PDB file of C-alpha atoms in Angstrom:
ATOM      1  CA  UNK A   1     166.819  34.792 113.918  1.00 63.00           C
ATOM      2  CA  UNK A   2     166.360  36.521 110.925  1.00 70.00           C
ATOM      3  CA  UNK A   3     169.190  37.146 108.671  1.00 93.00           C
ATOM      4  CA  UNK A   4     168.640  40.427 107.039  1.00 97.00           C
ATOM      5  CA  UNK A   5     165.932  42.563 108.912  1.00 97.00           C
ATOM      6  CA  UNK A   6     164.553  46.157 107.413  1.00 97.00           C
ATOM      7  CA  UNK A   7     162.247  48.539 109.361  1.00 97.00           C
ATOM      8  CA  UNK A   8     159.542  49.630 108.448  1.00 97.00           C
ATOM      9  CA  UNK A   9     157.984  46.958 106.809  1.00 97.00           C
ATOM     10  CA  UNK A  10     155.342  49.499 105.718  1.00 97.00           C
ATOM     11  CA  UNK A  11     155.893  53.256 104.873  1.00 97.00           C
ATOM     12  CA  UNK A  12     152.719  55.513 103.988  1.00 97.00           C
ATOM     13  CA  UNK A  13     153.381  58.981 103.786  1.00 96.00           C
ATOM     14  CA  UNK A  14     152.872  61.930 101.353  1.00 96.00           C
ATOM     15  CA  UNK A  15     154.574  63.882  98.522  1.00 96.00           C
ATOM     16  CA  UNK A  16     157.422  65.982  99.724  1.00 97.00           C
ATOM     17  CA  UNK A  17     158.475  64.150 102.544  1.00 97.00           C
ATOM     18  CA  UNK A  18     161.422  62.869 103.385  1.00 97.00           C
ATOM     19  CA  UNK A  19     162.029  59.270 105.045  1.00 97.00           C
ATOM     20  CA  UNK A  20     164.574  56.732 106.054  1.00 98.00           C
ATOM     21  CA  UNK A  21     164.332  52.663 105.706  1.00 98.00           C
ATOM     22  CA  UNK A  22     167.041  50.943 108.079  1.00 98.00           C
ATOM     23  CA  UNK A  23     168.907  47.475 107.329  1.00 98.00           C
ATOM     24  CA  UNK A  24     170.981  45.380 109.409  1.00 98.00           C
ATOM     25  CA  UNK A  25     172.368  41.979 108.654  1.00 97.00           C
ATOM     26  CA  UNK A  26     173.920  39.311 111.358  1.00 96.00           C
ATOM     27  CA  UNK A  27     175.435  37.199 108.894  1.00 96.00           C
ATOM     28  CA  UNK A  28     178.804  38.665 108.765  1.00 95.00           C
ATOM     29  CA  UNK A  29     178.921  39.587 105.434  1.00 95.00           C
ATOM     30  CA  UNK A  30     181.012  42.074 104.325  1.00 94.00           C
ATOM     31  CA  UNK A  31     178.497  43.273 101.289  1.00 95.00           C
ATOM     32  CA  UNK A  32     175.150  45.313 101.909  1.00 96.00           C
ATOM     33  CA  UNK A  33     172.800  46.343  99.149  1.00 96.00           C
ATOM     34  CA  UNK A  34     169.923  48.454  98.293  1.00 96.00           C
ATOM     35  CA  UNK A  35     167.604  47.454  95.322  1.00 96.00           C
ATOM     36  CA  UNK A  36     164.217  48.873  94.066  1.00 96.00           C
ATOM     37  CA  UNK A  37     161.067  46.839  93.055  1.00 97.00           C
ATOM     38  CA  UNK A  38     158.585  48.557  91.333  1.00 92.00           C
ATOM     39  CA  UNK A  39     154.749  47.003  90.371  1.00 89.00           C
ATOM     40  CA  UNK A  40     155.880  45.367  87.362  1.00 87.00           C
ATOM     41  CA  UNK A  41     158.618  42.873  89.580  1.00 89.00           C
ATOM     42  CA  UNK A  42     161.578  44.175  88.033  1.00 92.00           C
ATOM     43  CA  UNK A  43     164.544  44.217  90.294  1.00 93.00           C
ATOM     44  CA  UNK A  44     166.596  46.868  89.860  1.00 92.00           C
ATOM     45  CA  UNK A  45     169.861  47.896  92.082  1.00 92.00           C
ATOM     46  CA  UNK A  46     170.580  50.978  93.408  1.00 94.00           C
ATOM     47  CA  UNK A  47     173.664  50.950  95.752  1.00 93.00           C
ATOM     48  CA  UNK A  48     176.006  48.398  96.653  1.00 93.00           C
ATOM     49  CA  UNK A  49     178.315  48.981 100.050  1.00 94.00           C
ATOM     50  CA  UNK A  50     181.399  46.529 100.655  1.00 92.00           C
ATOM     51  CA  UNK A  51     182.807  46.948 104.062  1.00 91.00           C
ATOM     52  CA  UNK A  52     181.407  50.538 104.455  1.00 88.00           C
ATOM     53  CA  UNK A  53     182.499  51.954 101.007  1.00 91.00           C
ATOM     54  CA  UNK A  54     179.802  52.550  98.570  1.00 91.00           C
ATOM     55  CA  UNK A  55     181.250  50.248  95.242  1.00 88.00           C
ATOM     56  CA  UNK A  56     177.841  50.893  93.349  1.00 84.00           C
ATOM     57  CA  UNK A  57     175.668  53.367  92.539  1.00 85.00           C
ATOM     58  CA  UNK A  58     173.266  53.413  89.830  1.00 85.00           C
ATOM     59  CA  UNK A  59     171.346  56.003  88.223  1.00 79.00           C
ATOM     60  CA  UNK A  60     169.518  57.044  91.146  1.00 89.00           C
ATOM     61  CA  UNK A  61     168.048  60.421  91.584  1.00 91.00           C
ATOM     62  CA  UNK A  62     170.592  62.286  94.237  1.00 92.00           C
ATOM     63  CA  UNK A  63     167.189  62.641  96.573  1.00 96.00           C
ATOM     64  CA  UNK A  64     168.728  58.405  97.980  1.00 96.00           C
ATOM     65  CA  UNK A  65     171.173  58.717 100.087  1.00 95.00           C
ATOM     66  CA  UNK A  66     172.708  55.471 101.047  1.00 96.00           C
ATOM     67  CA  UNK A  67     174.543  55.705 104.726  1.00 95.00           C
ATOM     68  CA  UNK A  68     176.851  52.679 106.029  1.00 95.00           C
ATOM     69  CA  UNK A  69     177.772  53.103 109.617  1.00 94.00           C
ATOM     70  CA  UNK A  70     179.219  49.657 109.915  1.00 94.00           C
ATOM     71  CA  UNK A  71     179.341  46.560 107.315  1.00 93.00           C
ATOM     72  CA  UNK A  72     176.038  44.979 109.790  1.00 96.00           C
ATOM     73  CA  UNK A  73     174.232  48.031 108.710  1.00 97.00           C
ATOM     74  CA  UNK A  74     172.966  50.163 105.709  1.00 97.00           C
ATOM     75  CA  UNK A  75     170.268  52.588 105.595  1.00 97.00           C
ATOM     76  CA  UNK A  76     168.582  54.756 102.797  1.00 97.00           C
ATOM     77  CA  UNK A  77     167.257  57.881 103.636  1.00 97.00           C
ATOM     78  CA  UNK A  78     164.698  59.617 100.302  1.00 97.00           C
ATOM     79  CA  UNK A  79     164.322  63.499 100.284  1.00 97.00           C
ATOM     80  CA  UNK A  80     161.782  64.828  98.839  1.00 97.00           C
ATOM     81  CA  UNK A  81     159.523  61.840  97.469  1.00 97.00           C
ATOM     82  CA  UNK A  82     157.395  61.863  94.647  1.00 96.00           C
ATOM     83  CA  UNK A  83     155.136  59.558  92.994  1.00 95.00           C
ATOM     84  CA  UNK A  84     157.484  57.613  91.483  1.00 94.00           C
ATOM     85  CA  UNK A  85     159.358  56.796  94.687  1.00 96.00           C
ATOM     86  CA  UNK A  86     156.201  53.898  94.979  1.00 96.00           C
ATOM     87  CA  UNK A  87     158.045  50.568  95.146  1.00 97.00           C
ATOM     88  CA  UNK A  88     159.413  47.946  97.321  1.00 98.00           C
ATOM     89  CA  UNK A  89     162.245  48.542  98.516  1.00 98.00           C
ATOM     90  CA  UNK A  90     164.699  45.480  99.083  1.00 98.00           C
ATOM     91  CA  UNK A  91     167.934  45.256 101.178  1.00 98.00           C
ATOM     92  CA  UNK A  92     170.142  42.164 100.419  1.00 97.00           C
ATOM     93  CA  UNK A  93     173.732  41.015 101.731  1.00 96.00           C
ATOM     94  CA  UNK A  94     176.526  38.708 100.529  1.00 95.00           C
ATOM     95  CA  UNK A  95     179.855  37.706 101.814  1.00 93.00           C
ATOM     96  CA  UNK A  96     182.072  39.671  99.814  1.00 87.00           C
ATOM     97  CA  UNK A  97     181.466  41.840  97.196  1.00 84.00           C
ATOM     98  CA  UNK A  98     181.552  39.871  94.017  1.00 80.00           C
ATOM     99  CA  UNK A  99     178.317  39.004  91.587  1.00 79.00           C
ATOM    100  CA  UNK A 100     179.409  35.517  92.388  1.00 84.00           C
ATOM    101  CA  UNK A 101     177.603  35.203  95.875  1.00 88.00           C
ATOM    102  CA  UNK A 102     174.519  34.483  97.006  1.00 93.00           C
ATOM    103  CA  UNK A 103     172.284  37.421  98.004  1.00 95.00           C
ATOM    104  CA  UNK A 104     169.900  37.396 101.422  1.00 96.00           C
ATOM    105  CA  UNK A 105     167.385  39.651 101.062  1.00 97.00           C
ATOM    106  CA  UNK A 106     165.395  41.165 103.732  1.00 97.00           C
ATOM    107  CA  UNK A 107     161.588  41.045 103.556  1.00 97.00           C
ATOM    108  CA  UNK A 108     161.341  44.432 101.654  1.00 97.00           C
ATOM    109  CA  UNK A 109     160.230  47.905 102.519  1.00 98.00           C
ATOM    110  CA  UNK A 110     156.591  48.562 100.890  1.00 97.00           C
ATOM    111  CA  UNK A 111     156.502  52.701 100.296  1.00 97.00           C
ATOM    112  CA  UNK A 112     153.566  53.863  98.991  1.00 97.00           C
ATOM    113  CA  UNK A 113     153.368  58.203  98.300  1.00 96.00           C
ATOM    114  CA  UNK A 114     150.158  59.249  98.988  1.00 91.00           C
TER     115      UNK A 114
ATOM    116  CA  UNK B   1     175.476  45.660  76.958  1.00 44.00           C
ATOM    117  CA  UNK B   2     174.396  44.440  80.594  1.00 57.00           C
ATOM    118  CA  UNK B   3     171.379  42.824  79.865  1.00 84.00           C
ATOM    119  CA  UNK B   4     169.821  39.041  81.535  1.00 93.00           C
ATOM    120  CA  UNK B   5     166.620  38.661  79.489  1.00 95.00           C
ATOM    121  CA  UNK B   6     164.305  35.876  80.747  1.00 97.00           C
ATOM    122  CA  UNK B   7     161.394  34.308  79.157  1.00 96.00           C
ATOM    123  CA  UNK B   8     158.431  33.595  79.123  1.00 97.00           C
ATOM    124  CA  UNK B   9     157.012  36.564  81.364  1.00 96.00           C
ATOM    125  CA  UNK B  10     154.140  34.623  82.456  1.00 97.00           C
ATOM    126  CA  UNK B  11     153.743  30.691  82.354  1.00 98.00           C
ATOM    127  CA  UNK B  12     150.891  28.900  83.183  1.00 98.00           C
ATOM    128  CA  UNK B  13     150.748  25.135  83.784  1.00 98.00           C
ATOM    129  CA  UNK B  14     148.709  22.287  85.076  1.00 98.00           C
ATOM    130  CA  UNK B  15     149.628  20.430  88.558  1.00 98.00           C
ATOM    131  CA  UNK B  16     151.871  17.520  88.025  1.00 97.00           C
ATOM    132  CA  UNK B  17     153.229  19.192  84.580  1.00 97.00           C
ATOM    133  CA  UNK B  18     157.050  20.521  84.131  1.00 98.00           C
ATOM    134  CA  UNK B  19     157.849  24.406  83.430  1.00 98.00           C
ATOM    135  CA  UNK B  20     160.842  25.777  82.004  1.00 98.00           C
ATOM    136  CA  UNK B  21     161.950  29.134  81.750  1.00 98.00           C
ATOM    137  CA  UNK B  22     164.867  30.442  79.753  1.00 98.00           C
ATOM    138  CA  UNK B  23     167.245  33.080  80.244  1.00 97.00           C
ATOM    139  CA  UNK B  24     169.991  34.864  78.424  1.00 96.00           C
ATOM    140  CA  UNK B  25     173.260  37.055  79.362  1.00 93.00           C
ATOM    141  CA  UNK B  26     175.234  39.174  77.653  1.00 89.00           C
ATOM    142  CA  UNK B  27     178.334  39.217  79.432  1.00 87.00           C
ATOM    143  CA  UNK B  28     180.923  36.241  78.186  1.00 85.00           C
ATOM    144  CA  UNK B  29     182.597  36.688  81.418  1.00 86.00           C
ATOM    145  CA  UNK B  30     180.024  35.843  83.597  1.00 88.00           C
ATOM    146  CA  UNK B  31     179.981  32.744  85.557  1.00 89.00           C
ATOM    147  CA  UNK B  32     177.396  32.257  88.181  1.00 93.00           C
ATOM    148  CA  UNK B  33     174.097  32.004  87.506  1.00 95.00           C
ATOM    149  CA  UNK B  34     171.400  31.756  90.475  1.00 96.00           C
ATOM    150  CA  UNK B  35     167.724  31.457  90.274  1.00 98.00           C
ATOM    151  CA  UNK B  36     165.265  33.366  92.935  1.00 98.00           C
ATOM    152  CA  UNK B  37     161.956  32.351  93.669  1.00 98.00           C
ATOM    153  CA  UNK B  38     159.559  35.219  95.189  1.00 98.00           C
ATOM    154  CA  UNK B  39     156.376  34.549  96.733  1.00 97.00           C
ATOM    155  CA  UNK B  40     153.230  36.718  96.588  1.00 95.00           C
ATOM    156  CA  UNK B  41     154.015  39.955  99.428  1.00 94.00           C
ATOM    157  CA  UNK B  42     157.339  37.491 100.468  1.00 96.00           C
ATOM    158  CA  UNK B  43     161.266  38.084  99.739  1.00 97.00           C
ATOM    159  CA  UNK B  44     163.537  36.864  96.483  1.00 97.00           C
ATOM    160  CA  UNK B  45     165.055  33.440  97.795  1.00 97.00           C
ATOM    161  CA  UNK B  46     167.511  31.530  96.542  1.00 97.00           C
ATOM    162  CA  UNK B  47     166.065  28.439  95.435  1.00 98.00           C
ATOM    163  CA  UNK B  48     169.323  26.707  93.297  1.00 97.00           C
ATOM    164  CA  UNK B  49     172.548  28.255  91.501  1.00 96.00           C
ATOM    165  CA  UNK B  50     175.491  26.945  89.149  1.00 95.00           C
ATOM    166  CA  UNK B  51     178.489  27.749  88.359  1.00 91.00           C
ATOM    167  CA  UNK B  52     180.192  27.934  85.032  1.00 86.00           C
ATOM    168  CA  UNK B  53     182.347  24.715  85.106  1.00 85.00           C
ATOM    169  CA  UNK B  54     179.488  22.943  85.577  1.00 84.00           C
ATOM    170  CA  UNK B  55     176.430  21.621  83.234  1.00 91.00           C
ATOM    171  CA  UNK B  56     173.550  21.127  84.958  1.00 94.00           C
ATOM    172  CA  UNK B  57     172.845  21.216  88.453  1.00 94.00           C
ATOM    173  CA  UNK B  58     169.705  19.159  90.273  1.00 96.00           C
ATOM    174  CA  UNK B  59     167.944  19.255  93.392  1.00 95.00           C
ATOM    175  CA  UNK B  60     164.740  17.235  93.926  1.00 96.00           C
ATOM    176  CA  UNK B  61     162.293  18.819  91.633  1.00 97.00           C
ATOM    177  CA  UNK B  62     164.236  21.809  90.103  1.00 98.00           C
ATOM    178  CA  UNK B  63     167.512  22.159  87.731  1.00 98.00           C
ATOM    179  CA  UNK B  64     169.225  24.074  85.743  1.00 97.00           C
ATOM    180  CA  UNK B  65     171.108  23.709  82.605  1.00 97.00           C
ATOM    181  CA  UNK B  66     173.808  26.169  81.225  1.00 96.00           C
ATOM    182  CA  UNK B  67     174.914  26.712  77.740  1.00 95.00           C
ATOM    183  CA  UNK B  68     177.772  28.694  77.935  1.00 92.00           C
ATOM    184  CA  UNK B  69     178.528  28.687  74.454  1.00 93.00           C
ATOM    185  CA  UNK B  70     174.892  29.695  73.627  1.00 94.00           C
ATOM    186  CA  UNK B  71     175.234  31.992  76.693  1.00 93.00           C
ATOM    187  CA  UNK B  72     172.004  30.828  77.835  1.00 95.00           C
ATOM    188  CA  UNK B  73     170.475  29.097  80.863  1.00 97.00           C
ATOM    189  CA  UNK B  74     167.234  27.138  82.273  1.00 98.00           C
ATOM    190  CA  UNK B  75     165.605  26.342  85.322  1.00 98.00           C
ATOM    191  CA  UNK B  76     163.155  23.084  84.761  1.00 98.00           C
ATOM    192  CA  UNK B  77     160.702  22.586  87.761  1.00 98.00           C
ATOM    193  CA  UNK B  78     159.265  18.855  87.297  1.00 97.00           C
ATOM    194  CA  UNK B  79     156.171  17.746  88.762  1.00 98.00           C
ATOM    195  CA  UNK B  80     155.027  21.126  89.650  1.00 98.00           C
ATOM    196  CA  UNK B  81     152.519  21.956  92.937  1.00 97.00           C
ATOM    197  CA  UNK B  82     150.717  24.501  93.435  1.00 96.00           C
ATOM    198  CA  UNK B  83     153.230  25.745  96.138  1.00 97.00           C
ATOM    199  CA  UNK B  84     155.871  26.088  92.985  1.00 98.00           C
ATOM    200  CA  UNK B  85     153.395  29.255  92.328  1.00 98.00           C
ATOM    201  CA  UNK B  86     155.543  32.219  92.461  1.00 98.00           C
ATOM    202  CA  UNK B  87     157.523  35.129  90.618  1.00 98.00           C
ATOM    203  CA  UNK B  88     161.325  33.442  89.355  1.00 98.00           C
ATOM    204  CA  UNK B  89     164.035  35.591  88.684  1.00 98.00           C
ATOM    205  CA  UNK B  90     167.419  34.747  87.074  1.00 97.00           C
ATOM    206  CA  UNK B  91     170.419  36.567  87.788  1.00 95.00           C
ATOM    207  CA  UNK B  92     174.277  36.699  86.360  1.00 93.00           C
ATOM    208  CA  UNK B  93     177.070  39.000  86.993  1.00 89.00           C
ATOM    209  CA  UNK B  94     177.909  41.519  84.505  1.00 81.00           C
ATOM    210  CA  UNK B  95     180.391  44.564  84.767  1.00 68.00           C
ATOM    211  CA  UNK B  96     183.717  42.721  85.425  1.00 65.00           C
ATOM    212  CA  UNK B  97     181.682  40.546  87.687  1.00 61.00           C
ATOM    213  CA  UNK B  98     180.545  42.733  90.514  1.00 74.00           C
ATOM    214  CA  UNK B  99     177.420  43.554  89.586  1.00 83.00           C
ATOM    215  CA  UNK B 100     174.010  40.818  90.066  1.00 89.00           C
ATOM    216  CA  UNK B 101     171.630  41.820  87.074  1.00 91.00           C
ATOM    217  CA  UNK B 102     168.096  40.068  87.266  1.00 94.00           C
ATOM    218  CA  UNK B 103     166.065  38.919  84.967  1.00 95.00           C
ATOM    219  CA  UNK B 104     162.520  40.399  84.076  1.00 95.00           C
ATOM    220  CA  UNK B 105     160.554  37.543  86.342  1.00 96.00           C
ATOM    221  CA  UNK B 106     158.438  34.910  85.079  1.00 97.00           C
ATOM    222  CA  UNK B 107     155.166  34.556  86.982  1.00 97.00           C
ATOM    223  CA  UNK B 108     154.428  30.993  87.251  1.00 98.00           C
ATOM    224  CA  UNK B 109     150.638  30.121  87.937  1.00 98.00           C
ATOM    225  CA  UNK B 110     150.365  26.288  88.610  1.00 98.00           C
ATOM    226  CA  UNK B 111     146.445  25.159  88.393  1.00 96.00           C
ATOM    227  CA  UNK B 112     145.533  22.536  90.361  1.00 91.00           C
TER     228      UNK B 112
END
Protein backbone atom coordinates (compact mmCIF):
# COMPACT_ATOMS: atom_id res chain seq x y z
CA UNK A 1 0.00 0.00 0.00
CA UNK A 2 1.57 3.04 -0.68
CA UNK A 3 1.64 5.72 1.83
CA UNK A 4 1.47 8.96 0.04
CA UNK A 5 0.26 8.53 -3.66
CA UNK A 6 0.21 11.68 -6.33
CA UNK A 7 -1.36 11.49 -9.84
CA UNK A 8 0.00 12.12 -12.50
CA UNK A 9 3.25 10.84 -12.18
CA UNK A 10 4.00 12.64 -15.48
CA UNK A 11 2.51 16.01 -16.72
CA UNK A 12 3.49 17.32 -20.36
CA UNK A 13 1.62 20.11 -21.48
CA UNK A 14 2.19 23.64 -22.92
CA UNK A 15 2.54 27.33 -21.91
CA UNK A 16 -0.68 28.83 -20.76
CA UNK A 17 -2.34 25.99 -19.49
CA UNK A 18 -3.67 25.34 -16.52
CA UNK A 19 -3.39 21.87 -14.53
CA UNK A 20 -4.03 20.10 -11.30
CA UNK A 21 -1.65 17.36 -9.43
CA UNK A 22 -3.78 15.35 -6.72
CA UNK A 23 -2.36 13.87 -3.28
CA UNK A 24 -3.80 11.60 -0.87
CA UNK A 25 -2.19 10.04 2.13
CA UNK A 26 -3.57 6.82 4.26
CA UNK A 27 -1.39 7.32 7.06
CA UNK A 28 -3.55 9.37 9.21
CA UNK A 29 -1.60 12.21 9.48
CA UNK A 30 -2.96 15.27 10.23
CA UNK A 31 -0.16 17.40 8.07
CA UNK A 32 -0.11 17.53 4.11
CA UNK A 33 2.49 19.41 2.12
CA UNK A 34 3.38 20.68 -1.20
CA UNK A 35 7.13 21.25 -2.11
CA UNK A 36 8.90 22.14 -5.45
CA UNK A 37 12.08 20.48 -6.92
CA UNK A 38 13.63 22.14 -9.55
CA UNK A 39 16.86 20.60 -11.85
CA UNK A 40 19.38 21.69 -9.52
CA UNK A 41 17.73 19.23 -6.38
CA UNK A 42 16.89 21.97 -4.22
CA UNK A 43 13.85 21.35 -2.15
CA UNK A 44 11.92 24.08 -1.65
CA UNK A 45 8.28 24.27 0.19
CA UNK A 46 5.45 25.81 -0.98
CA UNK A 47 2.33 25.12 1.21
CA UNK A 48 1.86 23.36 4.29
CA UNK A 49 -1.99 22.22 5.32
CA UNK A 50 -2.63 20.92 9.03
CA UNK A 51 -6.00 19.41 9.38
CA UNK A 52 -7.43 21.33 6.34
CA UNK A 53 -6.08 24.86 7.21
CA UNK A 54 -3.34 26.12 5.09
CA UNK A 55 -0.40 27.03 8.08
CA UNK A 56 2.23 27.78 5.23
CA UNK A 57 2.59 29.47 2.31
CA UNK A 58 5.67 30.59 0.76
CA UNK A 59 6.45 32.95 -1.84
CA UNK A 60 4.60 31.30 -4.46
CA UNK A 61 3.27 33.03 -7.46
CA UNK A 62 -0.78 33.34 -6.73
CA UNK A 63 -1.13 31.15 -10.23
CA UNK A 64 -0.77 27.65 -7.09
CA UNK A 65 -3.60 27.18 -5.57
CA UNK A 66 -3.40 24.66 -2.84
CA UNK A 67 -7.07 22.96 -2.10
CA UNK A 68 -7.59 20.59 1.12
CA UNK A 69 -10.87 18.83 1.01
CA UNK A 70 -10.04 16.58 3.89
CA UNK A 71 -6.64 16.08 6.02
CA UNK A 72 -6.18 12.45 3.54
CA UNK A 73 -6.08 14.83 0.70
CA UNK A 74 -4.34 17.94 -0.87
CA UNK A 75 -4.23 19.00 -4.34
CA UNK A 76 -2.47 21.90 -6.31
CA UNK A 77 -4.03 23.22 -9.14
CA UNK A 78 -1.26 25.91 -11.55
CA UNK A 79 -3.00 28.58 -13.79
CA UNK A 80 -1.44 29.77 -16.33
CA UNK A 81 2.08 27.91 -16.50
CA UNK A 82 5.13 29.16 -17.79
CA UNK A 83 8.52 27.97 -18.25
CA UNK A 84 9.54 28.20 -15.01
CA UNK A 85 6.72 26.06 -13.62
CA UNK A 86 9.37 22.94 -14.91
CA UNK A 87 10.06 20.96 -11.73
CA UNK A 88 9.13 18.07 -9.68
CA UNK A 89 6.66 18.49 -7.80
CA UNK A 90 6.65 16.62 -4.30
CA UNK A 91 3.74 15.99 -1.85
CA UNK A 92 4.83 14.88 1.70
CA UNK A 93 2.79 14.20 5.07
CA UNK A 94 3.56 14.09 8.81
CA UNK A 95 1.59 13.46 11.88
CA UNK A 96 1.09 16.76 13.17
CA UNK A 97 2.23 19.83 12.07
CA UNK A 98 5.52 20.50 13.72
CA UNK A 99 9.21 20.57 11.86
CA UNK A 100 9.85 17.86 14.37
CA UNK A 101 8.25 14.89 12.34
CA UNK A 102 9.17 12.81 9.86
CA UNK A 103 7.99 13.64 6.33
CA UNK A 104 6.56 10.77 3.67
CA UNK A 105 6.85 11.92 0.49
CA UNK A 106 5.03 10.73 -2.45
CA UNK A 107 6.95 9.72 -5.58
CA UNK A 108 6.79 13.29 -7.12
CA UNK A 109 4.93 14.90 -9.94
CA UNK A 110 7.47 15.43 -13.05
CA UNK A 111 5.89 18.74 -15.06
CA UNK A 112 7.62 19.60 -17.88
CA UNK A 113 6.07 23.09 -20.07
CA UNK A 114 6.50 22.51 -23.44
CA UNK B 1 18.03 33.98 8.91
CA UNK B 2 16.44 30.47 7.91
CA UNK B 3 19.15 28.96 6.29
CA UNK B 4 20.50 24.76 6.54
CA UNK B 5 23.65 24.93 4.40
CA UNK B 6 25.16 21.50 3.58
CA UNK B 7 28.43 20.61 2.19
CA UNK B 8 30.16 19.31 0.04
CA UNK B 9 27.67 19.59 -3.06
CA UNK B 10 29.13 16.72 -4.74
CA UNK B 11 31.34 13.87 -3.11
CA UNK B 12 32.91 11.28 -4.79
CA UNK B 13 34.39 8.17 -3.16
CA UNK B 14 35.78 4.75 -3.72
CA UNK B 15 33.70 1.43 -2.67
CA UNK B 16 34.52 0.31 0.77
CA UNK B 17 35.62 4.10 1.74
CA UNK B 18 33.56 6.38 4.41
CA UNK B 19 31.79 9.82 3.29
CA UNK B 20 30.81 12.54 5.42
CA UNK B 21 28.83 15.40 4.74
CA UNK B 22 28.33 18.42 6.94
CA UNK B 23 25.58 20.63 7.55
CA UNK B 24 24.79 23.83 9.34
CA UNK B 25 21.53 25.69 10.85
CA UNK B 26 20.85 28.84 11.79
CA UNK B 27 18.10 28.57 14.06
CA UNK B 28 19.32 27.96 17.97
CA UNK B 29 15.94 26.65 18.55
CA UNK B 30 15.92 23.94 16.38
CA UNK B 31 16.02 20.45 17.51
CA UNK B 32 15.50 17.70 15.07
CA UNK B 33 17.62 17.06 12.53
CA UNK B 34 16.77 14.22 9.80
CA UNK B 35 18.74 13.13 6.87
CA UNK B 36 16.94 12.10 3.34
CA UNK B 37 18.41 10.00 0.90
CA UNK B 38 16.95 10.41 -2.84
CA UNK B 39 17.59 8.06 -5.49
CA UNK B 40 18.05 8.84 -9.21
CA UNK B 41 13.99 9.53 -10.69
CA UNK B 42 12.93 8.01 -6.84
CA UNK B 43 11.39 9.98 -3.67
CA UNK B 44 13.37 11.83 -0.53
CA UNK B 45 13.41 8.96 2.21
CA UNK B 46 14.16 9.08 5.48
CA UNK B 47 17.17 7.20 5.99
CA UNK B 48 18.13 8.23 10.02
CA UNK B 49 17.23 11.38 12.32
CA UNK B 50 18.28 12.77 15.91
CA UNK B 51 17.10 14.67 18.20
CA UNK B 52 18.70 17.42 20.18
CA UNK B 53 19.26 15.67 23.59
CA UNK B 54 21.09 13.32 21.95
CA UNK B 55 24.87 13.05 20.46
CA UNK B 56 25.15 10.80 17.94
CA UNK B 57 22.84 8.41 16.64
CA UNK B 58 23.94 4.91 14.65
CA UNK B 59 22.38 2.48 12.53
CA UNK B 60 24.44 -0.18 10.71
CA UNK B 61 26.47 1.76 8.28
CA UNK B 62 25.24 5.41 8.74
CA UNK B 63 25.33 8.09 11.79
CA UNK B 64 25.07 11.21 12.66
CA UNK B 65 26.72 13.49 15.03
CA UNK B 66 25.30 16.87 16.36
CA UNK B 67 27.10 19.81 17.68
CA UNK B 68 24.68 21.88 19.09
CA UNK B 69 26.91 24.33 20.39
CA UNK B 70 28.68 24.59 16.96
CA UNK B 71 25.12 24.34 15.53
CA UNK B 72 26.31 21.89 13.16
CA UNK B 73 25.63 18.28 12.15
CA UNK B 74 27.03 15.09 10.11
CA UNK B 75 25.90 12.10 8.55
CA UNK B 76 29.05 9.47 8.19
CA UNK B 77 28.19 6.51 5.80
CA UNK B 78 31.04 3.75 6.52
CA UNK B 79 31.91 1.17 4.17
CA UNK B 80 30.09 2.70 1.35
CA UNK B 81 28.39 0.48 -1.80
CA UNK B 82 27.58 1.48 -4.69
CA UNK B 83 23.82 1.31 -3.68
CA UNK B 84 24.78 4.31 -1.02
CA UNK B 85 24.82 6.32 -4.57
CA UNK B 86 22.28 8.93 -4.24
CA UNK B 87 21.30 12.74 -3.66
CA UNK B 88 21.35 13.39 0.64
CA UNK B 89 19.55 16.10 2.00
CA UNK B 90 19.62 17.46 5.59
CA UNK B 91 16.82 19.12 7.09
CA UNK B 92 16.06 21.19 10.57
CA UNK B 93 13.18 23.19 11.67
CA UNK B 94 13.40 26.82 11.60
CA UNK B 95 10.56 29.50 12.15
CA UNK B 96 9.48 28.67 15.76
CA UNK B 97 9.81 25.11 14.68
CA UNK B 98 7.15 24.53 12.10
CA UNK B 99 8.85 24.86 9.22
CA UNK B 100 11.40 21.66 7.60
CA UNK B 101 14.20 23.66 5.65
CA UNK B 102 16.53 21.32 3.48
CA UNK B 103 19.72 21.43 2.77
CA UNK B 104 21.26 22.09 -0.80
CA UNK B 105 21.89 18.05 -1.48
CA UNK B 106 25.10 16.41 -1.73
CA UNK B 107 25.35 14.03 -4.69
CA UNK B 108 27.25 11.11 -3.60
CA UNK B 109 28.90 9.01 -6.51
CA UNK B 110 30.42 5.77 -4.96
CA UNK B 111 32.93 4.03 -7.68
CA UNK B 112 33.18 0.64 -7.53
Amino acid sequence: DTAVSQTPKYLVTQMGNDKSIKCEQNLGHDTMYWYKQDSKKFLKIMFSYNNKELIINETVPNRFSPKSPDKAHLNLHINSLELGDSAVYFCASSQQFTGSQPQHFGDGTRLSIL
Amino acid sequence: GENVEQHPSTLSVQEGDSAVIKCTYSDSASNYFPWYKQELGKRPQLIIDIRSNVGEKKDQRIAVTLNKTAKHFSLHITETQPEDSAVYFCAAPVAAGNKLTFGGGTRVLVKP
